[in-house]
JSON list of C-alpha atoms and ligand atoms in Angstrom, two decimals:
[
{"chain": "D", "resi": 1, "resn": "UNK", "atom": "CA", "xyz": [8.89, 13.88, -5.00]},
{"chain": "D", "resi": 2, "resn": "UNK", "atom": "CA", "xyz": [6.08, 15.47, -6.99]},
{"chain": "D", "resi": 3, "resn": "UNK", "atom": "CA", "xyz": [4.85, 18.64, -5.22]},
{"chain": "D", "resi": 4, "resn": "UNK", "atom": "CA", "xyz": [1.40, 18.19, -3.65]},
{"chain": "D", "resi": 5, "resn": "UNK", "atom": "CA", "xyz": [-0.31, 20.07, -6.47]},
{"chain": "D", "resi": 6, "resn": "UNK", "atom": "CA", "xyz": [-3.71, 18.73, -7.62]},
{"chain": "D", "resi": 7, "resn": "UNK", "atom": "CA", "xyz": [-3.36, 16.43, -10.64]},
{"chain": "D", "resi": 8, "resn": "UNK", "atom": "CA", "xyz": [-6.02, 16.30, -13.27]},
{"chain": "D", "resi": 9, "resn": "UNK", "atom": "CA", "xyz": [-7.45, 12.91, -14.29]},
{"chain": "D", "resi": 10, "resn": "UNK", "atom": "CA", "xyz": [-8.70, 13.14, -17.85]},
{"chain": "D", "resi": 11, "resn": "UNK", "atom": "CA", "xyz": [-9.72, 9.45, -18.03]},
{"chain": "D", "resi": 12, "resn": "UNK", "atom": "CA", "xyz": [-12.25, 7.69, -15.82]},
{"chain": "D", "resi": 13, "resn": "UNK", "atom": "CA", "xyz": [-9.66, 5.75, -13.85]},
{"chain": "D", "resi": 14, "resn": "UNK", "atom": "CA", "xyz": [-9.45, 5.92, -10.08]},
{"chain": "D", "resi": 15, "resn": "UNK", "atom": "CA", "xyz": [-6.67, 5.30, -7.61]},
{"chain": "D", "resi": 16, "resn": "UNK", "atom": "CA", "xyz": [-7.57, 2.61, -5.06]},
{"chain": "D", "resi": 17, "resn": "UNK", "atom": "CA", "xyz": [-5.23, 3.09, -2.13]},
{"chain": "D", "resi": 18, "resn": "UNK", "atom": "CA", "xyz": [-5.08, 0.23, 0.35]},
{"chain": "D", "resi": 19, "resn": "UNK", "atom": "CA", "xyz": [-3.39, 0.67, 3.71]},
{"chain": "D", "resi": 20, "resn": "UNK", "atom": "CA", "xyz": [-3.16, -1.60, 6.70]},
{"chain": "D", "resi": 21, "resn": "UNK", "atom": "CA", "xyz": [-0.76, -2.23, 9.53]},
{"chain": "D", "resi": 22, "resn": "UNK", "atom": "CA", "xyz": [1.74, -4.89, 8.53]},
{"chain": "D", "resi": 23, "resn": "UNK", "atom": "CA", "xyz": [0.28, -8.40, 8.88]},
{"chain": "D", "resi": 24, "resn": "UNK", "atom": "CA", "xyz": [-3.38, -7.38, 8.45]},
{"chain": "D", "resi": 25, "resn": "UNK", "atom": "CA", "xyz": [-3.67, -9.23, 5.14]},
{"chain": "D", "resi": 26, "resn": "UNK", "atom": "CA", "xyz": [-3.20, -6.38, 2.68]},
{"chain": "D", "resi": 27, "resn": "UNK", "atom": "CA", "xyz": [-0.89, -8.38, 0.37]},
{"chain": "D", "resi": 28, "resn": "UNK", "atom": "CA", "xyz": [-3.19, -11.41, 0.45]},
{"chain": "D", "resi": 29, "resn": "UNK", "atom": "CA", "xyz": [-6.29, -9.31, -0.37]},
{"chain": "D", "resi": 30, "resn": "UNK", "atom": "CA", "xyz": [-4.54, -7.26, -3.08]},
{"chain": "D", "resi": 31, "resn": "UNK", "atom": "CA", "xyz": [-3.15, -10.39, -4.78]},
{"chain": "D", "resi": 32, "resn": "UNK", "atom": "CA", "xyz": [-6.65, -11.83, -4.87]},
{"chain": "D", "resi": 33, "resn": "UNK", "atom": "CA", "xyz": [-8.02, -8.61, -6.35]},
{"chain": "D", "resi": 34, "resn": "UNK", "atom": "CA", "xyz": [-5.36, -8.58, -9.07]},
{"chain": "D", "resi": 35, "resn": "UNK", "atom": "CA", "xyz": [-5.96, -12.25, -9.89]},
{"chain": "D", "resi": 36, "resn": "UNK", "atom": "CA", "xyz": [-9.70, -11.59, -10.24]},
{"chain": "D", "resi": 37, "resn": "UNK", "atom": "CA", "xyz": [-10.87, -10.37, -13.62]},
{"chain": "D", "resi": 38, "resn": "UNK", "atom": "CA", "xyz": [-11.18, -6.72, -12.65]},
{"chain": "D", "resi": 39, "resn": "UNK", "atom": "CA", "xyz": [-9.84, -3.95, -14.86]},
{"chain": "D", "resi": 40, "resn": "UNK", "atom": "CA", "xyz": [-7.20, -2.76, -12.43]},
{"chain": "D", "resi": 41, "resn": "UNK", "atom": "CA", "xyz": [-3.44, -2.36, -12.73]},
{"chain": "D", "resi": 42, "resn": "UNK", "atom": "CA", "xyz": [-1.04, -2.71, -9.86]},
{"chain": "D", "resi": 43, "resn": "UNK", "atom": "CA", "xyz": [1.38, 0.04, -8.93]},
{"chain": "D", "resi": 44, "resn": "UNK", "atom": "CA", "xyz": [4.66, -1.72, -8.14]},
{"chain": "D", "resi": 45, "resn": "UNK", "atom": "CA", "xyz": [6.51, 0.32, -5.52]},
{"chain": "D", "resi": 46, "resn": "UNK", "atom": "CA", "xyz": [10.26, 0.66, -5.40]},
{"chain": "D", "resi": 47, "resn": "UNK", "atom": "CA", "xyz": [11.94, -0.37, -2.15]},
{"chain": "D", "resi": 48, "resn": "UNK", "atom": "CA", "xyz": [15.36, -0.72, -0.58]},
{"chain": "D", "resi": 49, "resn": "UNK", "atom": "CA", "xyz": [14.12, -3.62, 1.60]},
{"chain": "D", "resi": 50, "resn": "UNK", "atom": "CA", "xyz": [15.49, -7.05, 0.67]},
{"chain": "D", "resi": 51, "resn": "UNK", "atom": "CA", "xyz": [12.96, -9.46, -0.89]},
{"chain": "D", "resi": 52, "resn": "UNK", "atom": "CA", "xyz": [11.11, -11.91, 1.36]},
{"chain": "D", "resi": 53, "resn": "UNK", "atom": "CA", "xyz": [11.03, -15.57, 0.34]},
{"chain": "D", "resi": 54, "resn": "UNK", "atom": "CA", "xyz": [8.75, -15.94, -2.68]},
{"chain": "D", "resi": 55, "resn": "UNK", "atom": "CA", "xyz": [8.71, -12.24, -3.57]},
{"chain": "D", "resi": 56, "resn": "UNK", "atom": "CA", "xyz": [9.58, -11.44, -7.18]},
{"chain": "D", "resi": 57, "resn": "UNK", "atom": "CA", "xyz": [11.43, -8.38, -8.42]},
{"chain": "D", "resi": 58, "resn": "UNK", "atom": "CA", "xyz": [9.17, -6.26, -10.60]},
{"chain": "D", "resi": 59, "resn": "UNK", "atom": "CA", "xyz": [6.06, -8.05, -9.35]},
{"chain": "D", "resi": 60, "resn": "UNK", "atom": "CA", "xyz": [5.88, -7.50, -5.58]},
{"chain": "D", "resi": 61, "resn": "UNK", "atom": "CA", "xyz": [8.31, -4.59, -5.53]},
{"chain": "D", "resi": 62, "resn": "UNK", "atom": "CA", "xyz": [11.18, -3.23, -7.56]},
{"chain": "D", "resi": 63, "resn": "UNK", "atom": "CA", "xyz": [14.05, -4.04, -5.22]},
{"chain": "D", "resi": 64, "resn": "UNK", "atom": "CA", "xyz": [16.80, -1.45, -5.52]},
{"chain": "D", "resi": 65, "resn": "UNK", "atom": "CA", "xyz": [19.82, -0.15, -3.62]},
{"chain": "D", "resi": 66, "resn": "UNK", "atom": "CA", "xyz": [19.56, 2.91, -1.35]},
{"chain": "D", "resi": 67, "resn": "UNK", "atom": "CA", "xyz": [21.87, 4.79, -3.73]},
{"chain": "D", "resi": 68, "resn": "UNK", "atom": "CA", "xyz": [19.57, 4.05, -6.70]},
{"chain": "D", "resi": 69, "resn": "UNK", "atom": "CA", "xyz": [16.48, 5.04, -4.69]},
{"chain": "D", "resi": 70, "resn": "UNK", "atom": "CA", "xyz": [18.10, 8.33, -3.68]},
{"chain": "D", "resi": 71, "resn": "UNK", "atom": "CA", "xyz": [18.94, 9.04, -7.34]},
{"chain": "D", "resi": 72, "resn": "UNK", "atom": "CA", "xyz": [15.25, 8.42, -8.14]},
{"chain": "D", "resi": 73, "resn": "UNK", "atom": "CA", "xyz": [14.22, 10.90, -5.42]},
{"chain": "D", "resi": 74, "resn": "UNK", "atom": "CA", "xyz": [16.48, 13.50, -7.01]},
{"chain": "D", "resi": 75, "resn": "UNK", "atom": "CA", "xyz": [15.03, 12.85, -10.46]},
{"chain": "D", "resi": 76, "resn": "UNK", "atom": "CA", "xyz": [11.48, 13.28, -9.04]},
{"chain": "D", "resi": 77, "resn": "UNK", "atom": "CA", "xyz": [10.39, 9.77, -9.95]},
{"chain": "D", "resi": 78, "resn": "UNK", "atom": "CA", "xyz": [8.07, 9.38, -6.99]},
{"chain": "D", "resi": 79, "resn": "UNK", "atom": "CA", "xyz": [4.53, 10.56, -6.41]},
{"chain": "D", "resi": 80, "resn": "UNK", "atom": "CA", "xyz": [5.38, 9.94, -2.75]},
{"chain": "D", "resi": 81, "resn": "UNK", "atom": "CA", "xyz": [7.94, 8.03, -0.73]},
{"chain": "D", "resi": 82, "resn": "UNK", "atom": "CA", "xyz": [8.43, 7.10, 2.93]},
{"chain": "D", "resi": 83, "resn": "UNK", "atom": "CA", "xyz": [10.85, 5.30, 5.19]},
{"chain": "D", "resi": 84, "resn": "UNK", "atom": "CA", "xyz": [9.40, 2.31, 7.06]},
{"chain": "D", "resi": 85, "resn": "UNK", "atom": "CA", "xyz": [11.33, -0.03, 9.36]},
{"chain": "D", "resi": 86, "resn": "UNK", "atom": "CA", "xyz": [14.64, 1.40, 8.09]},
{"chain": "D", "resi": 87, "resn": "UNK", "atom": "CA", "xyz": [13.82, 0.88, 4.39]},
{"chain": "D", "resi": 88, "resn": "UNK", "atom": "CA", "xyz": [12.66, 3.32, 1.73]},
{"chain": "D", "resi": 89, "resn": "UNK", "atom": "CA", "xyz": [9.45, 2.74, -0.24]},
{"chain": "D", "resi": 90, "resn": "UNK", "atom": "CA", "xyz": [8.19, 4.88, -3.12]},
{"chain": "D", "resi": 91, "resn": "UNK", "atom": "CA", "xyz": [5.32, 5.06, -5.62]},
{"chain": "D", "resi": 92, "resn": "UNK", "atom": "CA", "xyz": [6.38, 5.82, -9.20]},
{"chain": "D", "resi": 93, "resn": "UNK", "atom": "CA", "xyz": [4.36, 8.85, -10.33]},
{"chain": "D", "resi": 94, "resn": "UNK", "atom": "CA", "xyz": [4.55, 8.50, -14.12]},
{"chain": "D", "resi": 95, "resn": "UNK", "atom": "CA", "xyz": [3.10, 4.98, -14.17]},
{"chain": "D", "resi": 96, "resn": "UNK", "atom": "CA", "xyz": [0.05, 6.21, -12.30]},
{"chain": "D", "resi": 97, "resn": "UNK", "atom": "CA", "xyz": [-0.50, 9.31, -14.38]},
{"chain": "D", "resi": 98, "resn": "UNK", "atom": "CA", "xyz": [-0.08, 7.32, -17.66]},
{"chain": "D", "resi": 99, "resn": "UNK", "atom": "CA", "xyz": [-2.69, 4.75, -16.60]},
{"chain": "D", "resi": 100, "resn": "UNK", "atom": "CA", "xyz": [-5.17, 7.33, -15.38]},
{"chain": "D", "resi": 101, "resn": "UNK", "atom": "CA", "xyz": [-4.83, 9.13, -18.72]},
{"chain": "D", "resi": 102, "resn": "UNK", "atom": "CA", "xyz": [-5.79, 5.88, -20.45]},
{"chain": "D", "resi": 103, "resn": "UNK", "atom": "CA", "xyz": [-8.83, 5.65, -18.16]},
{"chain": "D", "resi": 104, "resn": "UNK", "atom": "CA", "xyz": [-7.44, 2.69, -16.19]},
{"chain": "D", "resi": 105, "resn": "UNK", "atom": "CA", "xyz": [-7.74, 2.35, -12.44]},
{"chain": "D", "resi": 106, "resn": "UNK", "atom": "CA", "xyz": [-4.64, 1.68, -10.37]},
{"chain": "D", "resi": 107, "resn": "UNK", "atom": "CA", "xyz": [-4.20, -0.25, -7.13]},
{"chain": "D", "resi": 108, "resn": "UNK", "atom": "CA", "xyz": [-1.71, 1.14, -4.60]},
{"chain": "D", "resi": 109, "resn": "UNK", "atom": "CA", "xyz": [-0.73, -0.73, -1.49]},
{"chain": "D", "resi": 110, "resn": "UNK", "atom": "CA", "xyz": [1.04, 1.86, 0.64]},
{"chain": "D", "resi": 111, "resn": "UNK", "atom": "CA", "xyz": [1.30, 3.12, 4.20]},
{"chain": "D", "resi": 112, "resn": "UNK", "atom": "CA", "xyz": [-0.88, 5.74, 5.89]},
{"chain": "D", "resi": 113, "resn": "UNK", "atom": "CA", "xyz": [1.47, 8.67, 5.31]},
{"chain": "D", "resi": 114, "resn": "UNK", "atom": "CA", "xyz": [1.77, 7.79, 1.63]},
{"chain": "D", "resi": 115, "resn": "UNK", "atom": "CA", "xyz": [-2.03, 7.50, 1.39]},
{"chain": "D", "resi": 116, "resn": "UNK", "atom": "CA", "xyz": [-2.49, 10.99, 2.85]},
{"chain": "D", "resi": 117, "resn": "UNK", "atom": "CA", "xyz": [-0.11, 12.40, 0.22]},
{"chain": "D", "resi": 118, "resn": "UNK", "atom": "CA", "xyz": [-1.98, 10.64, -2.59]},
{"chain": "D", "resi": 119, "resn": "UNK", "atom": "CA", "xyz": [-5.24, 12.12, -1.30]},
{"chain": "D", "resi": 120, "resn": "UNK", "atom": "CA", "xyz": [-3.65, 15.59, -1.35]},
{"chain": "D", "resi": 121, "resn": "UNK", "atom": "CA", "xyz": [-2.50, 15.20, -4.95]},
{"chain": "D", "resi": 122, "resn": "UNK", "atom": "CA", "xyz": [-5.45, 13.27, -6.43]},
{"chain": "D", "resi": 123, "resn": "UNK", "atom": "CA", "xyz": [-8.32, 14.37, -4.19]},
{"chain": "D", "resi": 124, "resn": "UNK", "atom": "CA", "xyz": [-11.58, 12.52, -4.89]},
{"chain": "D", "resi": 125, "resn": "UNK", "atom": "CA", "xyz": [-9.99, 10.60, -7.76]},
{"chain": "D", "resi": 126, "resn": "UNK", "atom": "CA", "xyz": [-8.46, 8.51, -5.01]},
{"chain": "D", "resi": 127, "resn": "UNK", "atom": "CA", "xyz": [-10.44, 5.99, -2.96]},
{"chain": "D", "resi": 128, "resn": "UNK", "atom": "CA", "xyz": [-8.82, 5.25, 0.39]},
{"chain": "D", "resi": 129, "resn": "UNK", "atom": "CA", "xyz": [-9.43, 1.80, 1.92]},
{"chain": "D", "resi": 130, "resn": "UNK", "atom": "CA", "xyz": [-8.13, 0.74, 5.33]},
{"chain": "D", "resi": 131, "resn": "UNK", "atom": "CA", "xyz": [-7.82, -2.94, 6.28]},
{"chain": "D", "resi": 132, "resn": "UNK", "atom": "CA", "xyz": [-8.18, -3.67, 10.00]},
{"chain": "D", "resi": 133, "resn": "UNK", "atom": "CA", "xyz": [-7.27, -6.78, 11.96]},
{"chain": "D", "resi": 134, "resn": "UNK", "atom": "CA", "xyz": [-10.05, -8.37, 14.07]},
{"chain": "D", "resi": 135, "resn": "UNK", "atom": "CA", "xyz": [-7.83, -7.61, 17.12]},
{"chain": "D", "resi": 136, "resn": "UNK", "atom": "CA", "xyz": [-4.20, -6.88, 18.01]},
{"chain": "D", "resi": 137, "resn": "UNK", "atom": "CA", "xyz": [-3.90, -10.44, 19.35]},
{"chain": "D", "resi": 138, "resn": "UNK", "atom": "CA", "xyz": [-4.98, -11.91, 15.99]},
{"chain": "D", "resi": 139, "resn": "UNK", "atom": "CA", "xyz": [-2.58, -9.55, 14.20]},
{"chain": "D", "resi": 140, "resn": "UNK", "atom": "CA", "xyz": [0.30, -10.76, 16.37]},
{"chain": "D", "resi": 141, "resn": "UNK", "atom": "CA", "xyz": [-0.57, -14.40, 15.56]},
{"chain": "D", "resi": 142, "resn": "UNK", "atom": "CA", "xyz": [-0.67, -13.63, 11.83]},
{"chain": "D", "resi": 143, "resn": "UNK", "atom": "CA", "xyz": [2.71, -11.92, 11.95]},
{"chain": "D", "resi": 144, "resn": "UNK", "atom": "CA", "xyz": [4.20, -14.96, 13.67]},
{"chain": "D", "resi": 145, "resn": "UNK", "atom": "CA", "xyz": [2.52, -17.40, 11.29]},
{"chain": "D", "resi": 146, "resn": "UNK", "atom": "CA", "xyz": [3.90, -15.51, 8.26]},
{"chain": "D", "resi": 147, "resn": "UNK", "atom": "CA", "xyz": [7.37, -16.49, 9.52]},
{"chain": "D", "resi": 148, "resn": "UNK", "atom": "CA", "xyz": [9.08, -13.58, 7.77]},
{"chain": "D", "resi": 149, "resn": "UNK", "atom": "CA", "xyz": [10.19, -11.53, 10.79]},
{"chain": "D", "resi": 150, "resn": "UNK", "atom": "CA", "xyz": [12.03, -12.12, 14.06]},
{"chain": "D", "resi": 151, "resn": "UNK", "atom": "CA", "xyz": [10.41, -11.33, 17.43]},
{"chain": "D", "resi": 152, "resn": "UNK", "atom": "CA", "xyz": [12.03, -7.89, 17.63]},
{"chain": "D", "resi": 153, "resn": "UNK", "atom": "CA", "xyz": [10.72, -6.85, 14.19]},
{"chain": "D", "resi": 154, "resn": "UNK", "atom": "CA", "xyz": [7.26, -8.19, 15.08]},
{"chain": "D", "resi": 155, "resn": "UNK", "atom": "CA", "xyz": [7.26, -6.09, 18.27]},
{"chain": "D", "resi": 156, "resn": "UNK", "atom": "CA", "xyz": [8.18, -3.03, 16.15]},
{"chain": "D", "resi": 157, "resn": "UNK", "atom": "CA", "xyz": [5.44, -3.83, 13.63]},
{"chain": "D", "resi": 158, "resn": "UNK", "atom": "CA", "xyz": [2.85, -4.09, 16.44]},
{"chain": "D", "resi": 159, "resn": "UNK", "atom": "CA", "xyz": [3.93, -0.74, 17.88]},
{"chain": "D", "resi": 160, "resn": "UNK", "atom": "CA", "xyz": [3.66, 0.75, 14.41]},
{"chain": "D", "resi": 161, "resn": "UNK", "atom": "CA", "xyz": [0.23, -0.91, 13.95]},
{"chain": "D", "resi": 162, "resn": "UNK", "atom": "CA", "xyz": [-1.18, 1.07, 16.87]},
{"chain": "D", "resi": 163, "resn": "UNK", "atom": "CA", "xyz": [0.06, 4.31, 15.27]},
{"chain": "D", "resi": 164, "resn": "UNK", "atom": "CA", "xyz": [-1.31, 3.39, 11.82]},
{"chain": "D", "resi": 165, "resn": "UNK", "atom": "CA", "xyz": [-4.69, 2.41, 13.27]},
{"chain": "D", "resi": 166, "resn": "UNK", "atom": "CA", "xyz": [-5.11, 6.00, 14.47]},
{"chain": "D", "resi": 167, "resn": "UNK", "atom": "CA", "xyz": [-5.43, 7.04, 10.80]},
{"chain": "D", "resi": 168, "resn": "UNK", "atom": "CA", "xyz": [-8.35, 4.73, 10.03]},
{"chain": "D", "resi": 169, "resn": "UNK", "atom": "CA", "xyz": [-11.05, 7.42, 10.26]},
{"chain": "D", "resi": 170, "resn": "UNK", "atom": "CA", "xyz": [-9.39, 9.42, 7.50]},
{"chain": "D", "resi": 171, "resn": "UNK", "atom": "CA", "xyz": [-10.15, 6.64, 5.03]},
{"chain": "D", "resi": 172, "resn": "UNK", "atom": "CA", "xyz": [-13.25, 6.37, 2.84]},
{"chain": "D", "resi": 173, "resn": "UNK", "atom": "CA", "xyz": [-13.77, 2.69, 3.73]},
{"chain": "D", "resi": 174, "resn": "UNK", "atom": "CA", "xyz": [-12.70, 0.40, 6.57]},
{"chain": "D", "resi": 175, "resn": "UNK", "atom": "CA", "xyz": [-12.69, -3.39, 6.17]},
{"chain": "D", "resi": 176, "resn": "UNK", "atom": "CA", "xyz": [-12.11, -5.83, 9.04]},
{"chain": "D", "resi": 177, "resn": "UNK", "atom": "CA", "xyz": [-10.12, -8.78, 7.71]},
{"chain": "D", "resi": 178, "resn": "UNK", "atom": "CA", "xyz": [-11.76, -11.44, 9.85]},
{"chain": "D", "resi": 179, "resn": "UNK", "atom": "CA", "xyz": [-12.52, -14.22, 7.43]},
{"chain": "D", "resi": 180, "resn": "UNK", "atom": "CA", "xyz": [-10.66, -13.76, 4.18]},
{"chain": "D", "resi": 181, "resn": "UNK", "atom": "CA", "xyz": [-13.69, -14.45, 1.98]},
{"chain": "D", "resi": 182, "resn": "UNK", "atom": "CA", "xyz": [-15.95, -11.85, 3.56]},
{"chain": "D", "resi": 183, "resn": "UNK", "atom": "CA", "xyz": [-13.20, -9.22, 3.67]},
{"chain": "D", "resi": 184, "resn": "UNK", "atom": "CA", "xyz": [-12.43, -9.90, 0.01]},
{"chain": "D", "resi": 185, "resn": "UNK", "atom": "CA", "xyz": [-16.10, -9.67, -0.98]},
{"chain": "D", "resi": 186, "resn": "UNK", "atom": "CA", "xyz": [-16.36, -6.24, 0.67]},
{"chain": "D", "resi": 187, "resn": "UNK", "atom": "CA", "xyz": [-13.15, -5.04, -1.01]},
{"chain": "D", "resi": 188, "resn": "UNK", "atom": "CA", "xyz": [-14.23, -6.24, -4.44]},
{"chain": "D", "resi": 189, "resn": "UNK", "atom": "CA", "xyz": [-17.63, -4.54, -4.07]},
{"chain": "D", "resi": 190, "resn": "UNK", "atom": "CA", "xyz": [-15.95, -1.22, -3.28]},
{"chain": "D", "resi": 191, "resn": "UNK", "atom": "CA", "xyz": [-13.66, -1.47, -6.30]},
{"chain": "D", "resi": 192, "resn": "UNK", "atom": "CA", "xyz": [-16.28, -2.50, -8.84]},
{"chain": "D", "resi": 193, "resn": "UNK", "atom": "CA", "xyz": [-19.06, -0.23, -7.66]},
{"chain": "L", "resi": 201, "resn": "LIG", "atom": "P1", "xyz": [0.28, -7.64, 5.01]},
{"chain": "L", "resi": 201, "resn": "LIG", "atom": "O1", "xyz": [0.54, -7.57, 3.54]},
{"chain": "L", "resi": 201, "resn": "LIG", "atom": "O2", "xyz": [-0.81, -6.72, 5.45]},
{"chain": "L", "resi": 201, "resn": "LIG", "atom": "O3", "xyz": [1.54, -7.44, 5.83]},
{"chain": "L", "resi": 201, "resn": "LIG", "atom": "P2", "xyz": [-0.21, -10.50, 4.62]},
{"chain": "L", "resi": 201, "resn": "LIG", "atom": "O4", "xyz": [-1.15, -10.52, 3.45]},
{"chain": "L", "resi": 201, "resn": "LIG", "atom": "O5", "xyz": [1.22, -10.88, 4.37]},
{"chain": "L", "resi": 201, "resn": "LIG", "atom": "O6", "xyz": [-0.27, -9.10, 5.39]},
{"chain": "L", "resi": 201, "resn": "LIG", "atom": "O7", "xyz": [-0.85, -11.43, 5.74]},
{"chain": "L", "resi": 201, "resn": "LIG", "atom": "C1", "xyz": [-0.18, -11.75, 6.96]},
{"chain": "L", "resi": 201, "resn": "LIG", "atom": "C2", "xyz": [-0.41, -13.22, 7.30]},
{"chain": "L", "resi": 201, "resn": "LIG", "atom": "O8", "xyz": [-1.78, -13.42, 7.67]},
{"chain": "L", "resi": 201, "resn": "LIG", "atom": "C3", "xyz": [-0.14, -14.15, 6.11]},
{"chain": "L", "resi": 201, "resn": "LIG", "atom": "O9", "xyz": [0.47, -15.34, 6.60]},
{"chain": "L", "resi": 201, "resn": "LIG", "atom": "C4", "xyz": [-1.54, -14.43, 5.55]},
{"chain": "L", "resi": 201, "resn": "LIG", "atom": "O10", "xyz": [-1.62, -15.68, 4.90]},
{"chain": "L", "resi": 201, "resn": "LIG", "atom": "C5", "xyz": [-2.41, -14.40, 6.81]},
{"chain": "L", "resi": 201, "resn": "LIG", "atom": "N1", "xyz": [-3.80, -13.93, 6.59]},
{"chain": "L", "resi": 201, "resn": "LIG", "atom": "C6", "xyz": [-4.23, -12.89, 5.83]},
{"chain": "L", "resi": 201, "resn": "LIG", "atom": "N2", "xyz": [-5.57, -12.74, 5.92]},
{"chain": "L", "resi": 201, "resn": "LIG", "atom": "C7", "xyz": [-6.01, -13.70, 6.76]},
{"chain": "L", "resi": 201, "resn": "LIG", "atom": "C8", "xyz": [-7.31, -14.08, 7.27]},
{"chain": "L", "resi": 201, "resn": "LIG", "atom": "N3", "xyz": [-8.43, -13.43, 6.93]},
{"chain": "L", "resi": 201, "resn": "LIG", "atom": "N4", "xyz": [-7.37, -15.12, 8.12]},
{"chain": "L", "resi": 201, "resn": "LIG", "atom": "C9", "xyz": [-6.24, -15.80, 8.49]},
{"chain": "L", "resi": 201, "resn": "LIG", "atom": "N5", "xyz": [-4.99, -15.50, 8.05]},
{"chain": "L", "resi": 201, "resn": "LIG", "atom": "C10", "xyz": [-4.87, -14.47, 7.21]},
{"chain": "L", "resi": 202, "resn": "LIG", "atom": "P1", "xyz": [6.41, -4.40, 3.75]},
{"chain": "L", "resi": 202, "resn": "LIG", "atom": "O1", "xyz": [7.87, -4.32, 4.01]},
{"chain": "L", "resi": 202, "resn": "LIG", "atom": "O2", "xyz": [5.68, -5.13, 4.86]},
{"chain": "L", "resi": 202, "resn": "LIG", "atom": "O3", "xyz": [6.09, -4.94, 2.37]},
{"chain": "L", "resi": 202, "resn": "LIG", "atom": "O4", "xyz": [5.84, -2.90, 3.75]},
{"chain": "L", "resi": 202, "resn": "LIG", "atom": "C1", "xyz": [6.04, -2.06, 4.85]},
{"chain": "L", "resi": 202, "resn": "LIG", "atom": "C2", "xyz": [5.10, -0.86, 4.73]},
{"chain": "L", "resi": 202, "resn": "LIG", "atom": "O5", "xyz": [5.48, -0.04, 3.60]},
{"chain": "L", "resi": 202, "resn": "LIG", "atom": "C3", "xyz": [3.64, -1.25, 4.48]},
{"chain": "L", "resi": 202, "resn": "LIG", "atom": "O6", "xyz": [2.81, -0.42, 5.26]},
{"chain": "L", "resi": 202, "resn": "LIG", "atom": "C4", "xyz": [3.46, -0.96, 3.00]},
{"chain": "L", "resi": 202, "resn": "LIG", "atom": "O7", "xyz": [2.11, -0.67, 2.67]},
{"chain": "L", "resi": 202, "resn": "LIG", "atom": "C5", "xyz": [4.31, 0.27, 2.86]},
{"chain": "L", "resi": 202, "resn": "LIG", "atom": "N1", "xyz": [4.64, 0.58, 1.46]},
{"chain": "L", "resi": 202, "resn": "LIG", "atom": "C6", "xyz": [4.89, -0.26, 0.43]},
{"chain": "L", "resi": 202, "resn": "LIG", "atom": "N2", "xyz": [5.13, 0.42, -0.69]},
{"chain": "L", "resi": 202, "resn": "LIG", "atom": "C7", "xyz": [5.02, 1.73, -0.38]},
{"chain": "L", "resi": 202, "resn": "LIG", "atom": "C8", "xyz": [5.13, 2.95, -1.12]},
{"chain": "L", "resi": 202, "resn": "LIG", "atom": "O8", "xyz": [5.40, 2.98, -2.31]},
{"chain": "L", "resi": 202, "resn": "LIG", "atom": "N3", "xyz": [4.93, 4.10, -0.43]},
{"chain": "L", "resi": 202, "resn": "LIG", "atom": "C9", "xyz": [4.63, 4.14, 0.90]},
{"chain": "L", "resi": 202, "resn": "LIG", "atom": "N4", "xyz": [4.44, 5.31, 1.46]},
{"chain": "L", "resi": 202, "resn": "LIG", "atom": "N5", "xyz": [4.52, 3.02, 1.63]},
{"chain": "L", "resi": 202, "resn": "LIG", "atom": "C10", "xyz": [4.71, 1.82, 1.00]}
]
């Protein structure tokens, strides 16, 4: 992992870091942002988690083995990495630095601990955005309706959600994902302003 030493950003690009407890709509909102005609590149994280139905390698994540991920840790590939729900997730550092040098902004969809590390390294060149569910009950319904996890995993995700929500005040912006359109409008305004 890159040491938390301040990085310089010679271009005008910014890092938009989006975090949310699992099931809050982060993927849905980020996909919409990337499909919109905004000058923003997506940071594709590496993970040891198996793909969910419909997820594409190299698009949603780079799906790799634990052995490969550990080799990447040793070769200091990651700006930051974390273990979530028994799987490793990491942000490739060079991709981000290369894009910032070209003046391009980068979108990162990562957890709260990862976001805190990015803030340490990139300071005010990072914009931290937290997506909140309207309520824990709505979050639970969304996790069930996504149909990608069993009841035990959903219970774990809800427990984790409570922990992640305690970080919300450390973010620059908080968006409640109530109706998708209004949450998206708020997110887009933050990114383009
Ligand atoms: P995350 O990436 O944060 O885990 P997802 O984007 O996968 O969350 O969203 C979880 C589920 O909730 C998905 O089935 C998604 O279609 C649904 N969803 C997202 N935003 C909304 C919303 N505003 N209203 C209703 N359902 C939503
Ligand atoms: P999921 O398995 O639901 O896609 O992701 C689980 C959690 O890992 C989410 O909170 C997601 O934001 C986070 N995550 C995804 N990629 C990264 C990453 O590169 N670094 C960190 N720290 N968290 C990540």
